[in-house]
Short mmCIF file of C-alpha atoms in Angstrom, two decimals:
data_model
loop_
_atom_site.label_atom_id
_atom_site.label_comp_id
_atom_site.label_asym_id
_atom_site.label_seq_id
_atom_site.Cartn_x
_atom_site.Cartn_y
_atom_site.Cartn_z
CA MET A 9 37.29 -12.24 156.15
CA SER A 10 33.53 -11.81 156.30
CA ALA A 11 30.80 -12.96 153.97
CA VAL A 12 27.52 -11.10 153.85
CA MET A 13 24.34 -12.65 152.49
CA ILE A 14 21.97 -10.10 151.03
CA THR A 15 18.51 -11.17 150.07
CA ARG A 16 16.67 -9.02 147.62
CA LYS A 17 13.43 -9.37 145.75
CA VAL A 18 13.62 -9.41 141.98
CA ARG A 19 10.87 -9.67 139.43
CA LYS A 20 10.68 -12.95 137.53
CA TRP A 21 11.17 -11.29 134.16
CA GLU A 22 14.73 -10.41 135.10
CA LYS A 23 15.57 -14.11 135.35
CA LEU A 24 13.69 -15.39 132.33
CA PRO A 25 15.83 -17.21 129.77
CA GLY A 26 15.37 -16.39 126.12
CA LYS A 27 16.29 -13.38 124.05
CA ASN A 28 13.46 -11.03 124.86
CA THR A 29 13.74 -7.48 126.09
CA PHE A 30 11.44 -6.23 128.80
CA CYS A 31 10.33 -2.70 129.59
CA CYS A 32 8.23 -0.97 132.22
CA ASP A 33 9.28 -3.46 134.91
CA GLY A 34 8.11 -6.50 132.97
CA ARG A 35 4.86 -5.13 131.58
CA VAL A 36 6.22 -4.88 128.04
CA MET A 37 7.81 -7.84 126.24
CA MET A 38 9.47 -7.61 122.84
CA ALA A 39 12.15 -9.22 120.72
CA ARG A 40 15.70 -7.90 120.78
CA GLN A 41 15.80 -6.39 117.29
CA LYS A 42 13.45 -3.43 117.34
CA GLY A 43 14.78 -1.38 114.41
CA VAL A 44 12.12 -2.42 111.91
CA PHE A 45 9.41 -1.84 114.53
CA TYR A 46 10.56 1.77 114.89
CA LEU A 47 10.42 2.07 111.11
CA THR A 48 6.82 0.82 111.11
CA LEU A 49 5.90 3.35 113.79
CA PHE A 50 7.63 6.13 111.88
CA LEU A 51 5.93 5.30 108.59
CA ILE A 52 2.45 5.12 110.08
CA THR A 53 2.68 8.22 112.25
CA GLY A 54 4.59 10.18 109.61
CA THR A 55 2.11 9.46 106.83
CA CYS A 56 -0.88 10.20 109.08
CA ALA A 57 0.73 13.44 110.29
CA LEU A 58 1.19 14.58 106.69
CA PHE A 59 -2.43 13.63 105.93
CA PHE A 60 -3.76 15.64 108.88
CA ALA A 61 -1.54 18.59 108.02
CA PHE A 62 -2.10 18.87 104.27
CA GLU A 63 -5.29 17.13 103.23
CA CYS A 64 -7.62 17.27 106.20
CA PRO A 65 -8.12 21.06 106.46
CA TYR A 66 -9.17 21.25 102.77
CA LEU A 67 -11.34 18.15 102.84
CA ALA A 68 -13.05 19.06 106.11
CA VAL A 69 -14.11 22.39 104.65
CA HIS A 70 -14.89 21.43 101.07
CA LEU A 71 -16.22 17.90 101.50
CA CYS A 72 -17.19 16.69 104.96
CA PRO A 73 -15.83 17.28 108.48
CA ALA A 74 -16.32 13.63 109.35
CA ILE A 75 -13.39 12.65 107.13
CA PRO A 76 -10.60 13.69 109.52
CA VAL A 77 -12.57 12.42 112.51
CA PHE A 78 -12.85 8.96 111.04
CA ALA A 79 -9.17 9.09 110.05
CA VAL A 80 -8.22 9.89 113.66
CA LEU A 81 -10.28 7.00 115.00
CA LEU A 82 -8.80 4.61 112.48
CA PHE A 83 -5.28 5.82 113.24
CA LEU A 84 -5.80 5.35 116.98
CA PHE A 85 -7.16 1.84 116.41
CA VAL A 86 -4.18 0.92 114.22
CA MET A 87 -1.73 2.19 116.84
CA ALA A 88 -3.55 0.39 119.65
CA MET A 89 -3.46 -2.91 117.77
CA LEU A 90 0.18 -2.46 116.78
CA LEU A 91 1.28 -1.71 120.33
CA ARG A 92 -0.82 -4.53 121.70
CA THR A 93 0.76 -7.00 119.27
CA SER A 94 4.27 -5.75 119.89
CA PHE A 95 4.17 -5.46 123.63
CA SER A 96 2.27 -8.57 124.66
CA ASP A 97 3.46 -12.07 125.41
CA PRO A 98 2.76 -14.12 122.26
CA GLY A 99 2.17 -17.29 124.26
CA VAL A 100 5.66 -18.21 125.36
CA LEU A 101 5.94 -21.61 127.04
CA PRO A 102 8.23 -21.51 130.06
CA ARG A 103 11.14 -23.90 130.02
CA ALA A 104 10.98 -27.08 132.03
CA LEU A 105 12.34 -26.85 135.54
CA PRO A 106 15.11 -29.37 136.27
CA GLU A 107 12.92 -31.96 137.99
CA GLU A 108 10.44 -31.98 135.13
CA ALA A 109 13.26 -32.21 132.56
CA THR A 110 14.79 -35.16 134.42
CA PHE A 111 11.40 -36.87 134.65
CA ILE A 112 10.89 -36.52 130.89
CA GLU A 113 14.43 -37.77 130.19
CA MET A 114 13.82 -40.85 132.33
CA GLU A 115 10.57 -41.51 130.46
CA ILE A 116 12.34 -41.19 127.11
CA GLU A 117 15.11 -43.55 128.20
CA ALA A 118 12.57 -46.06 129.43
CA ALA A 119 10.73 -45.86 126.11
CA ASN A 120 13.90 -46.21 124.02
CA GLY A 121 15.26 -49.17 125.92
CA ASN A 122 18.89 -50.13 125.47
CA VAL A 123 20.59 -48.40 122.59
CA PRO A 124 23.74 -50.26 121.47
CA ALA A 125 26.91 -48.25 121.94
CA GLY A 126 27.90 -46.24 118.89
CA GLN A 127 24.35 -46.02 117.59
CA ARG A 128 22.48 -42.76 117.64
CA PRO A 129 19.40 -42.90 119.88
CA PRO A 130 16.08 -42.58 118.02
CA PRO A 131 14.67 -39.04 117.61
CA ARG A 132 12.57 -37.85 120.50
CA ILE A 133 9.04 -37.85 119.18
CA ARG A 134 5.72 -38.52 120.85
CA ASN A 135 2.67 -39.46 118.80
CA VAL A 136 -0.74 -38.27 119.86
CA GLN A 137 -4.06 -38.77 118.17
CA ILE A 138 -6.16 -35.67 117.72
CA ASN A 139 -9.52 -36.04 115.99
CA ASN A 140 -8.43 -39.27 114.25
CA GLN A 141 -5.22 -37.70 113.01
CA ILE A 142 -1.77 -38.71 114.25
CA VAL A 143 0.20 -35.63 115.23
CA LYS A 144 3.89 -35.85 116.11
CA LEU A 145 5.08 -33.87 119.12
CA LYS A 146 8.73 -32.96 118.86
CA TYR A 147 11.10 -32.60 121.79
CA CYS A 148 12.70 -29.18 122.22
CA TYR A 149 16.32 -29.54 123.35
CA THR A 150 16.51 -25.92 124.48
CA CYS A 151 13.36 -25.81 126.54
CA LYS A 152 13.52 -29.50 127.51
CA ILE A 153 9.86 -30.15 126.85
CA PHE A 154 7.78 -32.00 124.33
CA ARG A 155 6.22 -29.16 122.40
CA PRO A 156 2.41 -29.08 122.52
CA PRO A 157 0.70 -29.42 119.14
CA ARG A 158 1.05 -26.24 117.01
CA ALA A 159 3.82 -24.89 119.22
CA SER A 160 7.18 -24.07 117.70
CA HIS A 161 10.52 -22.77 118.88
CA CYS A 162 11.40 -19.29 117.66
CA SER A 163 15.14 -19.09 117.15
CA ILE A 164 15.14 -15.28 117.16
CA CYS A 165 13.49 -15.02 120.55
CA ASP A 166 14.83 -18.39 121.77
CA ASN A 167 11.45 -19.42 123.19
CA CYS A 168 8.86 -22.05 122.45
CA VAL A 169 5.66 -20.25 121.50
CA ASP A 170 2.20 -21.80 121.62
CA ARG A 171 0.30 -21.80 118.30
CA PHE A 172 3.35 -20.22 116.70
CA ASP A 173 2.45 -18.27 113.58
CA HIS A 174 5.63 -16.43 112.63
CA HIS A 175 8.15 -13.94 113.96
CA CYS A 176 7.25 -10.55 112.57
CA PRO A 177 10.12 -8.02 112.46
CA TRP A 178 7.69 -5.20 111.53
CA VAL A 179 5.98 -5.68 114.83
CA GLY A 180 9.15 -6.58 116.72
CA ASN A 181 7.69 -9.70 118.33
CA CYS A 182 6.57 -13.25 117.65
CA VAL A 183 2.95 -13.78 116.62
CA GLY A 184 1.42 -16.64 118.56
CA LYS A 185 -1.72 -17.75 120.32
CA ARG A 186 -2.11 -14.72 122.56
CA ASN A 187 -1.51 -11.92 120.09
CA TYR A 188 -2.62 -13.37 116.73
CA ARG A 189 -5.97 -11.62 116.76
CA TYR A 190 -4.35 -8.27 117.54
CA PHE A 191 -1.91 -8.85 114.68
CA TYR A 192 -4.76 -9.66 112.29
CA LEU A 193 -6.78 -6.61 113.37
CA PHE A 194 -3.62 -4.53 112.96
CA THR A 195 -3.10 -5.65 109.36
CA LEU A 196 -6.81 -5.28 108.61
CA SER A 197 -7.11 -1.78 110.07
CA LEU A 198 -3.82 -0.73 108.49
CA SER A 199 -5.14 -1.86 105.09
CA LEU A 200 -8.27 0.21 105.66
CA LEU A 201 -6.23 3.21 106.78
CA THR A 202 -3.92 2.94 103.77
CA ILE A 203 -6.85 2.67 101.34
CA TYR A 204 -8.59 5.56 103.12
CA ILE A 205 -5.57 7.88 102.94
CA PHE A 206 -4.80 6.89 99.36
CA THR A 207 -8.38 7.49 98.23
CA PHE A 208 -8.70 10.87 99.89
CA ASP A 209 -5.30 11.94 98.61
CA ILE A 210 -6.50 11.31 95.08
CA VAL A 211 -9.83 13.05 95.79
CA HIS A 212 -8.01 16.03 97.28
CA VAL A 213 -5.60 16.35 94.33
CA VAL A 214 -8.46 16.08 91.82
CA MET A 215 -10.62 18.64 93.63
CA ARG A 216 -7.80 21.12 94.05
CA SER A 217 -6.54 20.67 90.48
CA MET A 218 -9.97 21.58 89.13
CA ASN A 219 -9.58 24.97 90.77
CA GLY A 220 -5.89 25.69 90.50
CA GLY A 221 -4.17 23.26 88.21
CA PHE A 222 -2.29 20.08 88.90
CA LEU A 223 1.23 21.48 89.40
CA ASN A 224 0.00 24.26 91.68
CA THR A 225 -1.73 21.70 93.85
CA LEU A 226 1.46 19.72 94.23
CA LYS A 227 3.32 22.87 95.16
CA GLU A 228 0.75 23.82 97.79
CA THR A 229 0.62 20.35 99.37
CA PRO A 230 3.99 18.67 98.83
CA GLY A 231 3.18 16.07 101.47
CA THR A 232 0.65 14.50 99.14
CA VAL A 233 3.33 13.08 96.87
CA LEU A 234 5.08 11.39 99.75
CA GLU A 235 1.84 10.00 101.14
CA VAL A 236 0.76 8.59 97.80
CA LEU A 237 4.13 6.90 97.37
CA VAL A 238 4.10 5.31 100.83
CA CYS A 239 0.45 4.25 100.53
CA PHE A 240 0.95 2.79 97.08
CA PHE A 241 3.75 0.47 98.16
CA THR A 242 2.17 -0.32 101.51
CA LEU A 243 -1.14 -1.20 99.91
CA TRP A 244 0.14 -4.14 97.94
CA SER A 245 1.99 -5.75 100.81
CA VAL A 246 -0.43 -5.09 103.67
CA VAL A 247 -3.62 -5.85 101.75
CA GLY A 248 -1.99 -9.01 100.43
CA LEU A 249 -0.97 -10.01 103.93
CA THR A 250 -4.47 -9.37 105.29
CA GLY A 251 -5.94 -11.51 102.53
CA PHE A 252 -3.46 -14.30 103.27
CA HIS A 253 -4.25 -14.28 106.98
CA THR A 254 -7.99 -14.20 106.30
CA TYR A 255 -7.49 -17.37 104.27
CA LEU A 256 -5.47 -18.97 107.09
CA ILE A 257 -8.07 -18.04 109.70
CA SER A 258 -10.91 -19.49 107.65
CA LEU A 259 -9.00 -22.78 107.57
CA ASN A 260 -7.73 -22.49 111.17
CA GLN A 261 -4.10 -22.84 110.12
CA THR A 262 -0.97 -21.02 111.13
CA THR A 263 1.63 -19.49 108.80
CA ASN A 264 4.10 -22.04 110.15
CA GLU A 265 1.84 -24.94 109.18
CA ASP A 266 1.16 -23.38 105.79
CA ILE A 267 4.86 -22.97 105.04
CA LYS A 268 5.64 -26.51 106.14
CA GLY A 269 2.68 -27.83 104.16
CA SER A 270 1.39 -29.78 107.15
CA TRP A 271 -2.24 -29.74 106.05
CA SER A 272 -1.96 -29.17 102.31
CA GLY A 273 -1.13 -31.29 99.30
CA LYS A 274 -1.71 -34.91 100.11
CA ASN A 275 -2.83 -33.98 103.64
CA ARG A 276 -5.45 -31.55 102.45
CA GLY A 277 -8.67 -31.59 104.41
CA GLN A 278 -7.12 -33.40 107.36
CA ASN A 279 -6.44 -30.44 109.63
CA PRO A 280 -7.57 -31.79 113.02
CA TYR A 281 -7.89 -28.32 114.53
CA SER A 282 -10.36 -27.02 111.96
CA HIS A 283 -14.07 -27.05 112.74
CA LYS A 284 -14.74 -27.58 108.99
CA ASN A 285 -16.88 -24.44 109.09
CA ILE A 286 -15.46 -21.07 108.04
CA ILE A 287 -17.59 -19.02 110.43
CA LYS A 288 -16.74 -21.21 113.39
CA ASN A 289 -13.03 -21.10 112.57
CA CYS A 290 -13.10 -17.31 112.32
CA CYS A 291 -15.05 -17.00 115.57
CA GLU A 292 -12.61 -19.25 117.41
CA VAL A 293 -9.53 -17.37 116.28
CA LEU A 294 -10.86 -13.81 116.53
CA CYS A 295 -13.51 -13.96 119.23
CA GLY A 296 -12.33 -16.91 121.29
CA PRO A 297 -11.31 -16.66 124.93
CA THR A 298 -8.31 -14.45 125.71
CA TYR A 299 -5.60 -16.73 127.02
CA PRO A 300 -3.60 -15.54 130.03
CA SER A 301 0.16 -15.33 130.00
CA VAL A 302 1.75 -18.24 131.81
CA LEU A 303 5.04 -16.41 132.23
CA ASP A 304 4.17 -14.37 135.32
CA ARG A 305 6.70 -11.71 134.40
CA ARG A 306 5.95 -9.46 137.35
CA GLY A 307 5.98 -12.12 140.07
CA LEU A 308 8.56 -11.72 142.81
CA LEU A 309 11.56 -13.94 143.45
CA GLN A 310 14.01 -14.20 146.30
CA GLU A 311 17.54 -13.74 145.18
CA ASP A 312 20.46 -14.30 147.50
CA THR A 313 23.67 -12.50 146.78
CA LEU A 314 26.85 -13.61 148.51
CA ILE A 315 29.25 -10.74 148.94
CA SER A 316 32.60 -11.45 150.57
CA SER A 317 34.65 -8.49 151.71
CA SER A 318 37.84 -9.80 150.06
CA ASN A 319 36.12 -10.09 146.68
CA PRO A 320 34.33 -6.88 145.78
CA VAL A 321 32.44 -8.42 142.83
CA PRO A 322 29.08 -9.73 144.06
CA GLN A 323 28.53 -13.34 143.10
CA THR A 324 24.88 -13.65 142.32
CA THR A 325 23.50 -17.13 142.71
CA LYS A 326 20.15 -18.77 143.10
CA THR A 327 18.78 -20.39 146.22
CA THR A 328 17.41 -23.36 144.28
CA ALA A 329 17.27 -24.51 140.63
CA PRO A 330 19.65 -27.40 140.20
CA LEU A 331 20.75 -27.43 136.58
CA ILE A 332 21.05 -30.17 134.02
CA PRO A 333 24.09 -29.90 131.74
CA ASN A 334 23.49 -29.82 128.02
CA GLU A 335 25.68 -29.07 125.03
CA HIS A 336 25.54 -25.33 125.78
CA THR A 337 26.93 -25.57 129.29
CA PRO A 338 30.55 -24.41 129.60
CA ASP A 339 32.80 -27.27 130.66
CA ASP A 340 33.94 -25.69 133.87
CA ALA A 341 30.38 -25.40 135.07
CA LYS A 342 29.57 -29.10 134.67
CA PRO A 343 30.96 -30.23 138.06
CA SER A 344 29.21 -27.34 139.70
CA ILE A 345 25.94 -28.41 138.12
CA ALA A 346 26.16 -31.86 139.64
CA ALA A 347 26.88 -30.22 142.94
CA SER A 348 24.07 -27.76 142.77
CA ALA A 349 21.67 -30.54 141.74
CA GLU A 350 20.78 -30.69 145.37
CA LYS A 351 18.62 -28.11 147.03
CA SER A 352 20.76 -26.84 149.83
CA PRO A 353 18.87 -25.34 152.73
CA SER A 354 21.74 -23.09 153.62
CA PRO A 355 22.34 -20.49 150.93
CA LYS A 356 25.97 -20.20 151.97
CA GLU A 357 26.80 -23.38 150.09
CA GLU A 358 27.22 -21.54 146.82
CA HIS A 359 30.34 -21.40 144.77
CA PRO A 360 31.93 -19.08 142.23
CA ALA A 361 31.51 -21.37 139.23
CA ALA A 362 27.73 -21.20 139.32
CA THR A 363 27.73 -17.58 138.28
CA LYS A 364 29.06 -18.47 134.84
CA VAL A 365 26.25 -20.89 134.10
CA PRO A 366 23.26 -19.33 132.38
CA PRO A 367 20.06 -20.50 134.05
CA LEU A 368 18.34 -23.12 131.94
CA ALA A 369 15.00 -22.46 133.53
CA SER A 370 13.57 -19.83 135.76
CA PRO A 371 14.33 -20.56 139.37
CA GLU A 372 11.80 -22.52 141.29
CA THR A 373 10.14 -20.84 144.18
CA ASP A 374 9.51 -22.78 147.30
CA ALA A 375 6.83 -25.39 146.68
CA GLU A 376 4.77 -24.53 149.73
CA THR A 377 4.71 -20.85 149.03
CA SER A 378 4.10 -21.13 145.30
CA ILE A 379 0.40 -21.78 145.78
CA ALA A 380 -0.06 -19.11 148.39
CA LYS A 381 1.92 -16.59 146.38
CA GLU A 382 -0.35 -14.20 144.54
CA ARG A 383 0.86 -12.80 141.29
CA ALA A 384 1.95 -9.32 142.14
CA HIS A 385 0.86 -6.78 139.57
CA MET B 14 45.34 -17.46 153.75
CA PHE B 15 41.73 -17.24 154.89
CA ILE B 16 40.58 -17.15 151.26
CA PHE B 17 42.47 -20.39 150.67
CA PHE B 18 40.78 -22.16 153.58
CA TYR B 19 37.40 -20.77 152.56
CA LEU B 20 37.84 -22.10 149.01
CA LEU B 21 39.06 -25.44 150.35
CA TYR B 22 35.95 -25.66 152.51
CA ILE B 23 33.76 -24.94 149.49
CA CYS B 24 35.56 -27.62 147.40
CA LEU B 25 35.18 -30.24 150.10
CA LYS B 26 31.50 -29.41 150.43
CA LEU B 27 31.12 -29.69 146.65
CA ILE B 28 32.71 -33.13 146.59
CA CYS B 29 30.43 -34.36 149.37
CA ILE B 30 27.32 -33.00 147.72
CA ARG B 31 28.30 -34.38 144.31
CA VAL B 32 28.82 -37.90 145.64
CA ASN B 33 25.43 -37.89 147.31
CA SER B 34 23.47 -36.34 144.47
CA LEU B 35 24.59 -38.94 141.92
CA CYS B 36 22.04 -41.49 143.10
CA ARG B 37 18.71 -39.65 142.64
CA PRO B 38 18.91 -36.17 141.18
CA THR B 39 15.28 -35.47 141.86
CA ALA B 40 15.54 -36.33 145.57
CA TYR B 41 16.74 -33.87 148.11
CA ARG B 42 19.06 -34.93 150.85
CA THR B 43 19.26 -33.11 154.10
CA SER B 44 21.17 -33.68 157.22
CA SER B 45 18.51 -33.08 159.80
CA ASN B 46 14.87 -33.75 160.56
CA GLN B 47 13.67 -32.35 157.26
CA LEU B 48 11.44 -33.71 154.53
CA CYS B 49 12.78 -35.36 151.41
CA SER B 50 10.64 -35.05 148.34
CA SER B 51 10.27 -36.43 144.87
CA LYS B 52 7.96 -35.28 142.12
CA VAL B 53 5.49 -36.83 139.74
CA PHE B 54 4.31 -34.98 136.65
CA ILE B 55 0.87 -35.49 135.15
CA GLN B 56 1.17 -34.70 131.46
CA ARG B 57 -1.28 -33.06 129.14
CA ASP B 58 -3.85 -35.09 127.22
CA TYR B 59 -4.00 -33.85 123.63
CA SER B 60 -6.55 -36.35 122.33
CA SER B 61 -9.27 -33.68 122.17
CA GLY B 62 -7.08 -31.08 120.52
CA THR B 63 -5.16 -28.19 121.96
CA ILE B 64 -7.55 -27.50 124.85
CA CYS B 65 -6.08 -27.72 128.33
CA LYS B 66 -6.73 -31.23 129.60
CA PHE B 67 -4.63 -33.50 131.80
CA GLN B 68 -4.27 -37.27 131.69
CA THR B 69 -6.27 -39.11 134.31
CA LYS B 70 -3.96 -42.13 134.30
CA PHE B 71 -3.02 -42.95 137.88
CA PRO B 72 0.77 -42.81 138.39
CA SER B 73 2.33 -45.78 140.15
CA GLU B 74 4.28 -43.59 142.60
CA LEU B 75 1.04 -42.50 144.26
CA GLU B 76 -0.35 -46.01 144.75
CA SER B 77 0.59 -46.17 148.39
CA ARG B 78 -0.53 -42.63 149.14
CA ILE B 79 -3.94 -41.93 147.74
CA ASP B 80 -7.05 -43.54 146.25
CA GLU B 81 -7.13 -43.87 142.51
CA GLN B 82 -10.70 -42.58 142.47
CA GLN B 83 -9.85 -39.55 144.56
CA PHE B 84 -6.98 -38.66 142.26
CA GLU B 85 -9.10 -39.14 139.13
CA GLU B 86 -11.82 -36.98 140.60
CA THR B 87 -9.36 -34.16 141.27
CA ILE B 88 -7.91 -34.28 137.75
CA GLN B 89 -11.35 -34.59 136.16
CA THR B 90 -12.61 -31.53 138.07
CA LEU B 91 -9.54 -29.59 136.94
CA ASN B 92 -10.19 -30.65 133.34
CA ASN B 93 -13.80 -29.53 133.61
CA LEU B 94 -12.75 -26.15 135.00
CA TYR B 95 -10.26 -25.59 132.18
CA ALA B 96 -12.91 -26.64 129.64
CA GLU B 97 -15.22 -24.04 131.16
CA ALA B 98 -12.51 -21.39 130.78
CA GLU B 99 -11.83 -22.23 127.14
CA LYS B 100 -15.41 -22.89 126.09
CA LEU B 101 -16.35 -21.42 122.71
CA GLY B 102 -19.88 -20.18 123.07
CA GLY B 103 -22.11 -17.15 123.00
CA LYS B 104 -20.57 -15.64 126.12
CA SER B 105 -16.97 -15.83 124.95
CA TYR B 106 -17.88 -14.52 121.48
CA LEU B 107 -19.75 -11.59 123.02
CA GLU B 108 -16.81 -10.79 125.25
CA GLY B 109 -14.42 -10.98 122.29
CA CYS B 110 -16.55 -8.76 120.04
CA LEU B 111 -17.17 -6.12 122.70
CA ALA B 112 -13.50 -6.05 123.57
CA SER B 113 -12.42 -5.63 119.95
CA LEU B 114 -14.80 -2.69 119.55
CA THR B 115 -13.09 -0.92 122.44
CA ALA B 116 -9.65 -1.82 120.98
CA TYR B 117 -9.23 -4.19 123.96
CA THR B 118 -8.88 -1.28 126.36
CA ILE B 119 -11.79 -2.71 128.31
CA PHE B 120 -9.48 -5.34 129.76
CA LEU B 121 -7.65 -2.62 131.65
CA CYS B 122 -10.60 -2.45 134.03
CA MET B 123 -12.32 -5.79 133.53
CA GLU B 124 -11.10 -9.29 134.20
CA THR B 125 -11.38 -11.80 131.38
CA HIS B 126 -13.53 -14.89 131.77
CA TYR B 127 -10.42 -17.07 131.63
CA GLU B 128 -8.78 -15.16 134.49
CA LYS B 129 -11.89 -15.57 136.61
CA VAL B 130 -11.85 -19.33 136.08
CA LEU B 131 -8.11 -19.46 136.83
CA LYS B 132 -8.80 -17.91 140.22
CA LYS B 133 -11.48 -20.54 140.76
CA ILE B 134 -8.95 -23.24 139.89
CA ALA B 135 -6.39 -21.79 142.31
CA ARG B 136 -8.97 -21.86 145.10
CA TYR B 137 -9.94 -25.44 144.23
CA ILE B 138 -6.33 -26.63 144.30
CA LYS B 139 -5.70 -24.91 147.62
CA ASP B 140 -8.81 -26.53 149.00
CA GLN B 141 -7.83 -29.98 147.73
CA ASN B 142 -4.33 -29.58 149.17
CA GLU B 143 -5.66 -28.63 152.58
CA LYS B 144 -8.31 -31.31 152.79
CA ILE B 145 -6.97 -34.31 150.93
CA TYR B 146 -3.39 -34.07 149.75
CA ALA B 147 -1.50 -32.44 152.62
CA PRO B 148 -2.68 -35.02 155.21
CA ARG B 149 -1.21 -37.70 152.93
CA GLY B 150 2.11 -35.93 152.50
CA LEU B 151 1.41 -34.75 148.95
CA LEU B 152 1.28 -31.32 147.39
CA LEU B 153 -0.42 -30.29 144.17
CA THR B 154 1.13 -27.41 142.25
CA ASP B 155 -1.19 -25.21 140.20
CA PRO B 156 -0.49 -26.01 136.51
CA ILE B 157 -0.36 -22.29 135.69
CA GLU B 158 2.93 -22.15 137.61
CA ARG B 159 4.33 -24.70 135.17
CA GLY B 160 3.02 -23.08 132.00
CA LEU B 161 -0.14 -25.24 131.89
CA ARG B 162 2.09 -28.11 130.82
CA VAL B 163 1.96 -30.47 133.78
CA VAL B 164 0.28 -31.01 137.14
CA GLU B 165 3.22 -31.38 139.49
CA ILE B 166 2.66 -33.53 142.57
CA THR B 167 5.36 -33.38 145.22
CA ILE B 168 5.64 -36.49 147.41
CA PHE B 169 7.10 -35.75 150.80
CA GLU B 170 8.87 -38.45 152.73
CA ASP B 171 9.82 -37.97 156.33
CA ARG B 172 13.37 -38.94 157.18
CA SER B 173 14.39 -38.72 160.80
CA ILE B 174 18.10 -39.22 160.13
CA GLY B 175 19.87 -37.94 157.01
CA SER B 176 20.78 -40.84 154.77
CA GLY B 177 21.09 -41.45 151.08
CA ARG B 178 18.09 -42.65 149.11
#
């Protein structure tokens, strides 16, 4: 019987935990459910296509040729912002590698002291003081980290996201620190586009009716009815949403904080992240520095596959990454986890049970090479 | 027959490894002249808000390895570099406004200010490792590799004969 070890290079995104889908070899990152996102795309492009087909020729000739030009620019801007929001990393925090998770657990145990048997241990919370305000940092059992302030775990994407705002199904992604400004510009430009199309639809119908009559106009341009319907219903929701987010930005709050009432009611005026100045808050959120993704989706990893000739199914395992069992680990994998808690220099010391264990964190690359390794793009 | 012996070999190996790993899960045990290592994690300091800043408290595990002042200087320089990257000022606002006007397509050809500073940080860490930390058997890991959550310091200990810790 012979065993063959094949080493191949994989991109890090292939081994990332969480429920995201990746496209274009890791360049695009979205949530799993994309149905509503396709609907958004269809509505926007469909309505604009009808506008360009039915209204624009008449308006360009009878009113001003700049009208379709501006509509095209606005449409392109809306699409750019939508795609940017949907395809970018919202600010996902990578899960703790096993050594870090163990270190944190030891710290927690040291802080808790001896818990009498039968008693539940106290909740894992760390208090930090930010601008004279006590903020509680919660421990995430899935990611095995203490969440930074304003971070939250998205259950749909199964990731902790920094400055988590909300998970938007219309955009097919979470909205967090990295893509909040694109999301806001998307809603703002979409409001403008909707108002623009709605206004010029009405103008077009009025102008044409003066010449030919109202019913004739509708017969000549049937698309107008559809556009007006879509725009009418979109207007209320999107303009409302833009107004809501403008309010949040001026106060430097997230939707998550607003829903939980963290800085409202009896805590009003105590938001430690606000600069107490509307202009400064807006500038920070919209024109602040663009944060890089810490996920390194397109970095390269070594993956060793053990293929034995008697067993045709390749058993894919990792060279490193000892795992810590939690409530999600299948029982048969627990002994294997204790075994693989050691970094074995020889990759042949792998075993079949490890393949059933989902990786709790992305595998660790060799410490010495991690600094020298450039992020391959 | 051969499969049976192969599986038996794997099981025996598992039992041996499991017995040895129960003492210190973060330590690595080898059976030859290789380095054992443990890790210390410098956590984030959130007292100034959500900006990237690390605690300058000197961990006890490094007491025998490096000067407290040297360590504090390294962490303080890192904090200053991250503050420079995240600074809200005229330059960052200008960059943000210009980028939004081009629908952020300008970042396809231009590097952001933050990315430039991150490269500076990577060079600084490499430099510190070469000059100060590697001669003392320590290794700093760039925080970006750990999601800007911790500064991981690996402590290498030379063991000439494999033995449990």
